[in-house]
Amino acid sequence: MPITLSKVSHIYQPGTPYEWRALDDVSLTVPDGQFWGIIGPTGSGKSTLIQHMNGLLRPTAGQVLVDGIDLSQRGVNLRQLRQKVGLVFQYAEHQLFGETIFEDVAFGPRNMGLSATEVEVRVARALERVGLDPSFRSRSPFGLSGGQARRVALAGVLAMEPRVLILDEPTAGLDPRGREEILALAKTFPALGMTVILVSHSMDDVAELADQVLVMHRGGVHMLGTPTELFSRRAELEAIGLGVPAAALLVDMLRQRGWDLPADAVTMEQAVARIGAALGKGGGRR
């Protein structure tokens, strides 16, 4: 289910002194089955962009197509669209409301008109996918740790079994263990047949997970490519206030000190492999 934006612009509060062009002539296509990372400075248009992908916002100009359907057409069922394109907001656990975890996770499937049996199946499957034991279903969502609550919120979206899953800063505010748990889960979703779009301020997370990285700047597409392609352009990223993964910095530092290393490492696993190979050749230095 590809998502295509064609010359999309979005203006907040048009015609007022507070008019702001959040998106400016954006064109791109997110193909089926890929894991995309979206990065960019604060105010670059990341959140506005993803909210166009499931119809929460309509473009001021341009066209948004989801699975070939123009979201600006009359009669488009946005409710059904949002079941196919799931969006997990930053601090999604703040939206939990049910007396039990089951009630929270079941809310979406029930609104889809599914039978009680199918709702039970969906809830059980979603809890399993986020690594929560079935015993959690009867617990209150308000007595959980931050990481557990975030996983419950994620399960509520997964229970609708979307074909596209958008994660907006899914690790924000979590401790290291909670971050690792959420990122480990995100890594599994493409194998379930989902397209995944991750908005993040962490260059390391994006380098580790993404097939393609989109860099937004001043409401437009600044760069688009693989993590290796993007993070090799360190000077360009730093010019707009972004960094590169720690692994790329490490390799760059060693190269400057004379180590014979390729410049394509963007994850720690890759950096360790490159450094190990260089040491095996005689210490690494040229």
PDB file of C-alpha atoms in Angstrom:
ATOM      1  CA  MET A   1       0.000   0.000   0.000  1.00  0.00           C
ATOM      2  CA  PRO A   2       2.259   2.831  -1.220  1.00  0.00           C
ATOM      3  CA  ILE A   3       1.857   6.414  -0.015  1.00  0.00           C
ATOM      4  CA  THR A   4       2.540   9.127  -2.581  1.00  0.00           C
ATOM      5  CA  LEU A   5       2.694  12.877  -2.034  1.00  0.00           C
ATOM      6  CA  SER A   6       2.760  15.064  -5.128  1.00  0.00           C
ATOM      7  CA  LYS A   7       3.686  18.752  -4.767  1.00  0.00           C
ATOM      8  CA  VAL A   8       2.103  18.902  -1.320  1.00  0.00           C
ATOM      9  CA  SER A   9       2.142  22.178   0.605  1.00  0.00           C
ATOM     10  CA  HIS A  10       0.483  22.930   3.913  1.00  0.00           C
ATOM     11  CA  ILE A  11      -0.072  26.382   5.397  1.00  0.00           C
ATOM     12  CA  TYR A  12      -1.214  26.879   8.972  1.00  0.00           C
ATOM     13  CA  GLN A  13      -3.454  29.901   9.695  1.00  0.00           C
ATOM     14  CA  PRO A  14      -3.405  31.224   6.125  1.00  0.00           C
ATOM     15  CA  GLY A  15      -4.251  34.877   5.616  1.00  0.00           C
ATOM     16  CA  THR A  16      -3.324  35.831   9.181  1.00  0.00           C
ATOM     17  CA  PRO A  17      -0.199  37.431  10.671  1.00  0.00           C
ATOM     18  CA  TYR A  18       0.653  33.948  11.984  1.00  0.00           C
ATOM     19  CA  GLU A  19       0.641  32.252   8.561  1.00  0.00           C
ATOM     20  CA  TRP A  20       3.232  29.487   8.439  1.00  0.00           C
ATOM     21  CA  ARG A  21       4.153  27.249   5.513  1.00  0.00           C
ATOM     22  CA  ALA A  22       4.922  23.946   7.239  1.00  0.00           C
ATOM     23  CA  LEU A  23       5.253  21.916   4.018  1.00  0.00           C
ATOM     24  CA  ASP A  24       6.513  23.366   0.766  1.00  0.00           C
ATOM     25  CA  ASP A  25       6.037  21.440  -2.504  1.00  0.00           C
ATOM     26  CA  VAL A  26       6.839  17.982  -1.096  1.00  0.00           C
ATOM     27  CA  SER A  27       6.880  15.057  -3.518  1.00  0.00           C
ATOM     28  CA  LEU A  28       7.824  11.524  -2.496  1.00  0.00           C
ATOM     29  CA  THR A  29       6.644   7.907  -2.515  1.00  0.00           C
ATOM     30  CA  VAL A  30       6.915   5.452   0.372  1.00  0.00           C
ATOM     31  CA  PRO A  31       6.810   1.973  -1.232  1.00  0.00           C
ATOM     32  CA  ASP A  32       5.294  -1.126   0.326  1.00  0.00           C
ATOM     33  CA  GLY A  33       7.290  -3.043   2.886  1.00  0.00           C
ATOM     34  CA  GLN A  34      10.081  -0.568   3.568  1.00  0.00           C
ATOM     35  CA  PHE A  35      11.265   0.879   6.868  1.00  0.00           C
ATOM     36  CA  TRP A  36      11.659   4.643   6.509  1.00  0.00           C
ATOM     37  CA  GLY A  37      13.299   7.012   8.953  1.00  0.00           C
ATOM     38  CA  ILE A  38      12.360  10.687   8.941  1.00  0.00           C
ATOM     39  CA  ILE A  39      14.739  13.184  10.526  1.00  0.00           C
ATOM     40  CA  GLY A  40      15.088  16.937  10.509  1.00  0.00           C
ATOM     41  CA  PRO A  41      15.540  19.970  12.744  1.00  0.00           C
ATOM     42  CA  THR A  42      12.698  21.140  14.967  1.00  0.00           C
ATOM     43  CA  GLY A  43      10.097  22.870  12.809  1.00  0.00           C
ATOM     44  CA  SER A  44      11.223  21.152   9.611  1.00  0.00           C
ATOM     45  CA  GLY A  45       7.759  19.709   8.885  1.00  0.00           C
ATOM     46  CA  LYS A  46       8.158  16.101  10.061  1.00  0.00           C
ATOM     47  CA  SER A  47       4.968  15.922  12.148  1.00  0.00           C
ATOM     48  CA  THR A  48       2.935  17.814   9.580  1.00  0.00           C
ATOM     49  CA  LEU A  49       4.130  15.419   6.902  1.00  0.00           C
ATOM     50  CA  ILE A  50       3.109  12.233   8.688  1.00  0.00           C
ATOM     51  CA  GLN A  51      -0.296  13.653   9.609  1.00  0.00           C
ATOM     52  CA  HIS A  52      -1.007  14.001   5.879  1.00  0.00           C
ATOM     53  CA  MET A  53      -0.299  10.300   5.418  1.00  0.00           C
ATOM     54  CA  ASN A  54      -3.425   9.187   7.282  1.00  0.00           C
ATOM     55  CA  GLY A  55      -5.687  12.139   6.562  1.00  0.00           C
ATOM     56  CA  LEU A  56      -5.405  13.955   9.891  1.00  0.00           C
ATOM     57  CA  LEU A  57      -4.379  16.995   7.852  1.00  0.00           C
ATOM     58  CA  ARG A  58      -5.392  17.910   4.319  1.00  0.00           C
ATOM     59  CA  PRO A  59      -2.924  19.649   2.001  1.00  0.00           C
ATOM     60  CA  THR A  60      -3.330  23.306   1.179  1.00  0.00           C
ATOM     61  CA  ALA A  61      -2.071  22.379  -2.276  1.00  0.00           C
ATOM     62  CA  GLY A  62      -1.036  19.149  -3.967  1.00  0.00           C
ATOM     63  CA  GLN A  63      -2.217  15.576  -3.758  1.00  0.00           C
ATOM     64  CA  VAL A  64      -1.873  12.723  -1.253  1.00  0.00           C
ATOM     65  CA  LEU A  65      -2.507   9.206  -2.555  1.00  0.00           C
ATOM     66  CA  VAL A  66      -2.746   6.195  -0.235  1.00  0.00           C
ATOM     67  CA  ASP A  67      -2.970   2.900  -2.112  1.00  0.00           C
ATOM     68  CA  GLY A  68      -4.002   4.937  -5.163  1.00  0.00           C
ATOM     69  CA  ILE A  69      -6.850   6.731  -3.357  1.00  0.00           C
ATOM     70  CA  ASP A  70      -6.781  10.528  -3.430  1.00  0.00           C
ATOM     71  CA  LEU A  71      -7.468  11.656   0.139  1.00  0.00           C
ATOM     72  CA  SER A  72      -8.950  14.939  -1.064  1.00  0.00           C
ATOM     73  CA  GLN A  73     -11.741  13.215  -2.997  1.00  0.00           C
ATOM     74  CA  ARG A  74     -15.309  13.433  -1.767  1.00  0.00           C
ATOM     75  CA  GLY A  75     -16.538  10.315  -0.051  1.00  0.00           C
ATOM     76  CA  VAL A  76     -13.149   9.033   1.075  1.00  0.00           C
ATOM     77  CA  ASN A  77     -13.680   7.018   4.254  1.00  0.00           C
ATOM     78  CA  LEU A  78     -11.010   8.469   6.533  1.00  0.00           C
ATOM     79  CA  ARG A  79     -12.023   6.155   9.359  1.00  0.00           C
ATOM     80  CA  GLN A  80     -11.183   3.120   7.236  1.00  0.00           C
ATOM     81  CA  LEU A  81      -7.996   4.804   6.045  1.00  0.00           C
ATOM     82  CA  ARG A  82      -6.766   5.253   9.621  1.00  0.00           C
ATOM     83  CA  GLN A  83      -7.313   1.566  10.237  1.00  0.00           C
ATOM     84  CA  LYS A  84      -4.884   0.884   7.390  1.00  0.00           C
ATOM     85  CA  VAL A  85      -2.406   3.659   8.250  1.00  0.00           C
ATOM     86  CA  GLY A  86      -1.832   3.561  12.000  1.00  0.00           C
ATOM     87  CA  LEU A  87      -0.209   6.539  13.698  1.00  0.00           C
ATOM     88  CA  VAL A  88       1.351   6.211  17.149  1.00  0.00           C
ATOM     89  CA  PHE A  89       1.808   9.700  18.557  1.00  0.00           C
ATOM     90  CA  GLN A  90       4.635  10.883  20.755  1.00  0.00           C
ATOM     91  CA  TYR A  91       3.787  10.052  24.404  1.00  0.00           C
ATOM     92  CA  ALA A  92       0.933   7.871  23.142  1.00  0.00           C
ATOM     93  CA  GLU A  93       0.374   6.489  26.647  1.00  0.00           C
ATOM     94  CA  HIS A  94      -1.216   9.827  27.584  1.00  0.00           C
ATOM     95  CA  GLN A  95      -4.187   8.740  25.463  1.00  0.00           C
ATOM     96  CA  LEU A  96      -4.873   5.579  27.473  1.00  0.00           C
ATOM     97  CA  PHE A  97      -8.286   5.747  29.103  1.00  0.00           C
ATOM     98  CA  GLY A  98      -9.737   2.279  29.741  1.00  0.00           C
ATOM     99  CA  GLU A  99     -10.218   0.701  33.149  1.00  0.00           C
ATOM    100  CA  THR A 100      -8.237  -2.296  31.910  1.00  0.00           C
ATOM    101  CA  ILE A 101      -5.598  -2.875  29.277  1.00  0.00           C
ATOM    102  CA  PHE A 102      -8.049  -5.094  27.418  1.00  0.00           C
ATOM    103  CA  GLU A 103     -10.552  -2.228  27.153  1.00  0.00           C
ATOM    104  CA  ASP A 104      -7.902   0.098  25.778  1.00  0.00           C
ATOM    105  CA  VAL A 105      -6.526  -2.309  23.184  1.00  0.00           C
ATOM    106  CA  ALA A 106     -10.017  -3.469  22.181  1.00  0.00           C
ATOM    107  CA  PHE A 107     -11.274   0.065  21.501  1.00  0.00           C
ATOM    108  CA  GLY A 108     -10.094   0.216  17.873  1.00  0.00           C
ATOM    109  CA  PRO A 109     -11.255  -3.254  16.804  1.00  0.00           C
ATOM    110  CA  ARG A 110     -14.663  -2.664  18.400  1.00  0.00           C
ATOM    111  CA  ASN A 111     -15.052   0.582  16.451  1.00  0.00           C
ATOM    112  CA  MET A 112     -14.290  -1.404  13.307  1.00  0.00           C
ATOM    113  CA  GLY A 113     -17.486  -3.376  13.965  1.00  0.00           C
ATOM    114  CA  LEU A 114     -15.700  -6.679  14.538  1.00  0.00           C
ATOM    115  CA  SER A 115     -17.334  -9.532  16.404  1.00  0.00           C
ATOM    116  CA  ALA A 116     -16.550 -10.118  20.065  1.00  0.00           C
ATOM    117  CA  THR A 117     -14.600 -13.239  19.092  1.00  0.00           C
ATOM    118  CA  GLU A 118     -12.479 -11.361  16.571  1.00  0.00           C
ATOM    119  CA  VAL A 119     -11.872  -8.548  19.062  1.00  0.00           C
ATOM    120  CA  GLU A 120     -10.573 -11.131  21.547  1.00  0.00           C
ATOM    121  CA  VAL A 121      -8.242 -12.552  18.892  1.00  0.00           C
ATOM    122  CA  ARG A 122      -6.980  -9.116  17.859  1.00  0.00           C
ATOM    123  CA  VAL A 123      -6.276  -8.041  21.441  1.00  0.00           C
ATOM    124  CA  ALA A 124      -4.419 -11.266  22.243  1.00  0.00           C
ATOM    125  CA  ARG A 125      -2.354 -10.987  19.063  1.00  0.00           C
ATOM    126  CA  ALA A 126      -1.510  -7.321  19.636  1.00  0.00           C
ATOM    127  CA  LEU A 127      -0.419  -7.904  23.240  1.00  0.00           C
ATOM    128  CA  GLU A 128       1.767 -10.789  22.101  1.00  0.00           C
ATOM    129  CA  ARG A 129       3.345  -8.615  19.392  1.00  0.00           C
ATOM    130  CA  VAL A 130       4.377  -5.971  21.917  1.00  0.00           C
ATOM    131  CA  GLY A 131       5.708  -8.561  24.348  1.00  0.00           C
ATOM    132  CA  LEU A 132       3.054  -8.317  27.063  1.00  0.00           C
ATOM    133  CA  ASP A 133       1.848 -11.453  28.825  1.00  0.00           C
ATOM    134  CA  PRO A 134      -1.896 -12.281  28.529  1.00  0.00           C
ATOM    135  CA  SER A 135      -2.191 -11.645  32.273  1.00  0.00           C
ATOM    136  CA  PHE A 136      -1.791  -7.929  31.551  1.00  0.00           C
ATOM    137  CA  ARG A 137      -5.222  -7.717  29.909  1.00  0.00           C
ATOM    138  CA  SER A 138      -7.039  -7.346  33.232  1.00  0.00           C
ATOM    139  CA  ARG A 139      -4.616  -4.821  34.707  1.00  0.00           C
ATOM    140  CA  SER A 140      -5.130  -1.070  34.828  1.00  0.00           C
ATOM    141  CA  PRO A 141      -3.041   0.830  32.259  1.00  0.00           C
ATOM    142  CA  PHE A 142      -2.354   3.486  34.896  1.00  0.00           C
ATOM    143  CA  GLY A 143      -0.183   1.288  37.110  1.00  0.00           C
ATOM    144  CA  LEU A 144       2.380   0.415  34.455  1.00  0.00           C
ATOM    145  CA  SER A 145       5.940   1.540  33.907  1.00  0.00           C
ATOM    146  CA  GLY A 146       6.553   4.070  31.153  1.00  0.00           C
ATOM    147  CA  GLY A 147       7.791   1.419  28.746  1.00  0.00           C
ATOM    148  CA  GLN A 148       4.881  -0.908  29.466  1.00  0.00           C
ATOM    149  CA  ALA A 149       2.330   1.879  28.995  1.00  0.00           C
ATOM    150  CA  ARG A 150       3.958   2.842  25.702  1.00  0.00           C
ATOM    151  CA  ARG A 151       3.674  -0.779  24.557  1.00  0.00           C
ATOM    152  CA  VAL A 152      -0.025  -0.869  25.497  1.00  0.00           C
ATOM    153  CA  ALA A 153      -0.624   2.257  23.410  1.00  0.00           C
ATOM    154  CA  LEU A 154       1.240   0.627  20.534  1.00  0.00           C
ATOM    155  CA  ALA A 155      -0.824  -2.545  20.939  1.00  0.00           C
ATOM    156  CA  GLY A 156      -3.988  -0.473  20.563  1.00  0.00           C
ATOM    157  CA  VAL A 157      -2.862   0.576  17.092  1.00  0.00           C
ATOM    158  CA  LEU A 158      -1.540  -2.865  16.149  1.00  0.00           C
ATOM    159  CA  ALA A 159      -4.898  -4.418  17.091  1.00  0.00           C
ATOM    160  CA  MET A 160      -6.386  -2.699  14.031  1.00  0.00           C
ATOM    161  CA  GLU A 161      -3.740  -4.536  11.981  1.00  0.00           C
ATOM    162  CA  PRO A 162      -2.640  -1.568   9.852  1.00  0.00           C
ATOM    163  CA  ARG A 163      -0.647  -2.053   6.673  1.00  0.00           C
ATOM    164  CA  VAL A 164       1.384   1.091   7.410  1.00  0.00           C
ATOM    165  CA  LEU A 165       2.610   1.952  10.905  1.00  0.00           C
ATOM    166  CA  ILE A 166       3.863   5.469  11.646  1.00  0.00           C
ATOM    167  CA  LEU A 167       5.839   5.961  14.862  1.00  0.00           C
ATOM    168  CA  ASP A 168       6.349   9.565  15.973  1.00  0.00           C
ATOM    169  CA  GLU A 169       9.313   9.669  18.398  1.00  0.00           C
ATOM    170  CA  PRO A 170       8.267   6.345  19.973  1.00  0.00           C
ATOM    171  CA  THR A 171      11.104   6.325  22.547  1.00  0.00           C
ATOM    172  CA  ALA A 172      10.694   9.912  23.795  1.00  0.00           C
ATOM    173  CA  GLY A 173      10.919  10.151  27.581  1.00  0.00           C
ATOM    174  CA  LEU A 174      11.713   6.468  28.153  1.00  0.00           C
ATOM    175  CA  ASP A 175      14.597   5.105  30.198  1.00  0.00           C
ATOM    176  CA  PRO A 176      17.312   3.090  28.372  1.00  0.00           C
ATOM    177  CA  ARG A 177      15.558  -0.222  28.955  1.00  0.00           C
ATOM    178  CA  GLY A 178      12.227   1.123  27.691  1.00  0.00           C
ATOM    179  CA  ARG A 179      13.942   2.573  24.602  1.00  0.00           C
ATOM    180  CA  GLU A 180      15.591  -0.750  23.791  1.00  0.00           C
ATOM    181  CA  GLU A 181      12.296  -2.611  24.158  1.00  0.00           C
ATOM    182  CA  ILE A 182      10.394  -0.273  21.829  1.00  0.00           C
ATOM    183  CA  LEU A 183      13.155  -0.239  19.191  1.00  0.00           C
ATOM    184  CA  ALA A 184      13.462  -4.032  19.305  1.00  0.00           C
ATOM    185  CA  LEU A 185       9.713  -4.236  18.652  1.00  0.00           C
ATOM    186  CA  ALA A 186       9.866  -1.731  15.791  1.00  0.00           C
ATOM    187  CA  LYS A 187      12.509  -3.867  14.113  1.00  0.00           C
ATOM    188  CA  THR A 188      10.076  -6.820  13.964  1.00  0.00           C
ATOM    189  CA  PHE A 189       7.164  -5.044  12.274  1.00  0.00           C
ATOM    190  CA  PRO A 190       8.324  -5.238   8.618  1.00  0.00           C
ATOM    191  CA  ALA A 191       8.418  -9.039   8.954  1.00  0.00           C
ATOM    192  CA  LEU A 192       4.683  -8.834   9.763  1.00  0.00           C
ATOM    193  CA  GLY A 193       4.082  -7.279   6.349  1.00  0.00           C
ATOM    194  CA  MET A 194       3.907  -3.674   7.509  1.00  0.00           C
ATOM    195  CA  THR A 195       5.501  -0.583   6.055  1.00  0.00           C
ATOM    196  CA  VAL A 196       7.066   1.319   8.972  1.00  0.00           C
ATOM    197  CA  ILE A 197       7.780   5.056   9.143  1.00  0.00           C
ATOM    198  CA  LEU A 198       9.838   6.224  12.111  1.00  0.00           C
ATOM    199  CA  VAL A 199      10.185   9.904  13.036  1.00  0.00           C
ATOM    200  CA  SER A 200      13.157  10.317  15.338  1.00  0.00           C
ATOM    201  CA  HIS A 201      15.773  12.741  16.618  1.00  0.00           C
ATOM    202  CA  SER A 202      18.177   9.826  17.158  1.00  0.00           C
ATOM    203  CA  MET A 203      20.560   9.369  14.257  1.00  0.00           C
ATOM    204  CA  ASP A 204      21.721   6.070  15.789  1.00  0.00           C
ATOM    205  CA  ASP A 205      18.189   4.626  15.870  1.00  0.00           C
ATOM    206  CA  VAL A 206      17.482   5.641  12.287  1.00  0.00           C
ATOM    207  CA  ALA A 207      20.816   4.253  11.062  1.00  0.00           C
ATOM    208  CA  GLU A 208      20.119   0.964  12.827  1.00  0.00           C
ATOM    209  CA  LEU A 209      16.551   0.450  11.609  1.00  0.00           C
ATOM    210  CA  ALA A 210      15.807   2.296   8.386  1.00  0.00           C
ATOM    211  CA  ASP A 211      16.082   1.161   4.770  1.00  0.00           C
ATOM    212  CA  GLN A 212      15.627   4.744   3.579  1.00  0.00           C
ATOM    213  CA  VAL A 213      16.112   8.037   5.409  1.00  0.00           C
ATOM    214  CA  LEU A 214      14.216  11.222   4.572  1.00  0.00           C
ATOM    215  CA  VAL A 215      15.748  14.483   5.762  1.00  0.00           C
ATOM    216  CA  MET A 216      13.261  17.348   6.101  1.00  0.00           C
ATOM    217  CA  HIS A 217      14.361  20.992   6.249  1.00  0.00           C
ATOM    218  CA  ARG A 218      12.248  24.146   6.117  1.00  0.00           C
ATOM    219  CA  GLY A 219       9.184  22.188   5.026  1.00  0.00           C
ATOM    220  CA  GLY A 220      10.858  20.468   2.098  1.00  0.00           C
ATOM    221  CA  VAL A 221      12.695  17.284   1.180  1.00  0.00           C
ATOM    222  CA  HIS A 222      16.359  18.068   1.800  1.00  0.00           C
ATOM    223  CA  MET A 223      17.824  14.602   1.228  1.00  0.00           C
ATOM    224  CA  LEU A 224      16.589  11.066   0.637  1.00  0.00           C
ATOM    225  CA  GLY A 225      18.667   7.902   0.536  1.00  0.00           C
ATOM    226  CA  THR A 226      19.997   4.918   2.424  1.00  0.00           C
ATOM    227  CA  PRO A 227      21.564   5.486   5.857  1.00  0.00           C
ATOM    228  CA  THR A 228      25.022   4.930   4.351  1.00  0.00           C
ATOM    229  CA  GLU A 229      24.387   7.489   1.607  1.00  0.00           C
ATOM    230  CA  LEU A 230      22.885  10.083   3.941  1.00  0.00           C
ATOM    231  CA  PHE A 231      25.267   9.888   6.874  1.00  0.00           C
ATOM    232  CA  SER A 232      28.311  10.090   4.621  1.00  0.00           C
ATOM    233  CA  ARG A 233      27.231  13.700   3.966  1.00  0.00           C
ATOM    234  CA  ARG A 234      28.180  14.849   7.437  1.00  0.00           C
ATOM    235  CA  ALA A 235      28.946  18.481   6.537  1.00  0.00           C
ATOM    236  CA  GLU A 236      25.561  18.945   4.848  1.00  0.00           C
ATOM    237  CA  LEU A 237      23.719  17.488   7.822  1.00  0.00           C
ATOM    238  CA  GLU A 238      25.668  19.590  10.313  1.00  0.00           C
ATOM    239  CA  ALA A 239      24.871  22.702   8.258  1.00  0.00           C
ATOM    240  CA  ILE A 240      21.167  22.268   9.051  1.00  0.00           C
ATOM    241  CA  GLY A 241      21.721  21.355  12.701  1.00  0.00           C
ATOM    242  CA  LEU A 242      21.782  17.556  12.473  1.00  0.00           C
ATOM    243  CA  GLY A 243      24.478  15.106  13.450  1.00  0.00           C
ATOM    244  CA  VAL A 244      25.506  11.632  12.349  1.00  0.00           C
ATOM    245  CA  PRO A 245      25.452   8.320  14.249  1.00  0.00           C
ATOM    246  CA  ALA A 246      28.119   7.692  16.891  1.00  0.00           C
ATOM    247  CA  ALA A 247      29.546   4.863  14.772  1.00  0.00           C
ATOM    248  CA  ALA A 248      30.091   7.208  11.826  1.00  0.00           C
ATOM    249  CA  LEU A 249      31.808   9.736  14.116  1.00  0.00           C
ATOM    250  CA  LEU A 250      34.093   7.027  15.494  1.00  0.00           C
ATOM    251  CA  VAL A 251      35.119   5.789  12.060  1.00  0.00           C
ATOM    252  CA  ASP A 252      35.621   9.362  10.845  1.00  0.00           C
ATOM    253  CA  MET A 253      37.883  10.117  13.831  1.00  0.00           C
ATOM    254  CA  LEU A 254      39.983   7.001  13.192  1.00  0.00           C
ATOM    255  CA  ARG A 255      40.278   7.812   9.492  1.00  0.00           C
ATOM    256  CA  GLN A 256      41.557  11.277  10.377  1.00  0.00           C
ATOM    257  CA  ARG A 257      44.205   9.594  12.551  1.00  0.00           C
ATOM    258  CA  GLY A 258      45.416   7.483   9.675  1.00  0.00           C
ATOM    259  CA  TRP A 259      43.371   4.306   9.970  1.00  0.00           C
ATOM    260  CA  ASP A 260      42.653   2.542   6.688  1.00  0.00           C
ATOM    261  CA  LEU A 261      38.887   2.299   7.068  1.00  0.00           C
ATOM    262  CA  PRO A 262      36.012   2.630   4.594  1.00  0.00           C
ATOM    263  CA  ALA A 263      33.643   5.487   5.399  1.00  0.00           C
ATOM    264  CA  ASP A 264      30.445   3.429   5.077  1.00  0.00           C
ATOM    265  CA  ALA A 265      29.889   2.364   8.708  1.00  0.00           C
ATOM    266  CA  VAL A 266      26.768   3.910  10.254  1.00  0.00           C
ATOM    267  CA  THR A 267      25.962   1.357  12.980  1.00  0.00           C
ATOM    268  CA  MET A 268      28.171   0.109  15.800  1.00  0.00           C
ATOM    269  CA  GLU A 269      28.009  -3.414  14.411  1.00  0.00           C
ATOM    270  CA  GLN A 270      29.383  -2.149  11.106  1.00  0.00           C
ATOM    271  CA  ALA A 271      32.034  -0.038  12.823  1.00  0.00           C
ATOM    272  CA  VAL A 272      33.255  -2.977  14.905  1.00  0.00           C
ATOM    273  CA  ALA A 273      33.461  -5.154  11.779  1.00  0.00           C
ATOM    274  CA  ARG A 274      35.434  -2.520   9.847  1.00  0.00           C
ATOM    275  CA  ILE A 275      37.825  -1.869  12.733  1.00  0.00           C
ATOM    276  CA  GLY A 276      38.313  -5.597  13.315  1.00  0.00           C
ATOM    277  CA  ALA A 277      39.136  -6.135   9.637  1.00  0.00           C
ATOM    278  CA  ALA A 278      41.608  -3.241   9.708  1.00  0.00           C
ATOM    279  CA  LEU A 279      43.334  -4.609  12.822  1.00  0.00           C
ATOM    280  CA  GLY A 280      43.603  -7.978  11.145  1.00  0.00           C
ATOM    281  CA  LYS A 281      45.550  -6.333   8.361  1.00  0.00           C
ATOM    282  CA  GLY A 282      48.152  -4.918  10.706  1.00  0.00           C
ATOM    283  CA  GLY A 283      46.856  -2.349  13.136  1.00  0.00           C
ATOM    284  CA  GLY A 284      44.700  -0.239  10.904  1.00  0.00           C
ATOM    285  CA  ARG A 285      47.027   2.663  10.238  1.00  0.00           C
ATOM    286  CA  ARG A 286      48.105   3.408   6.713  1.00  0.00           C
TER     287      ARG A 286
END
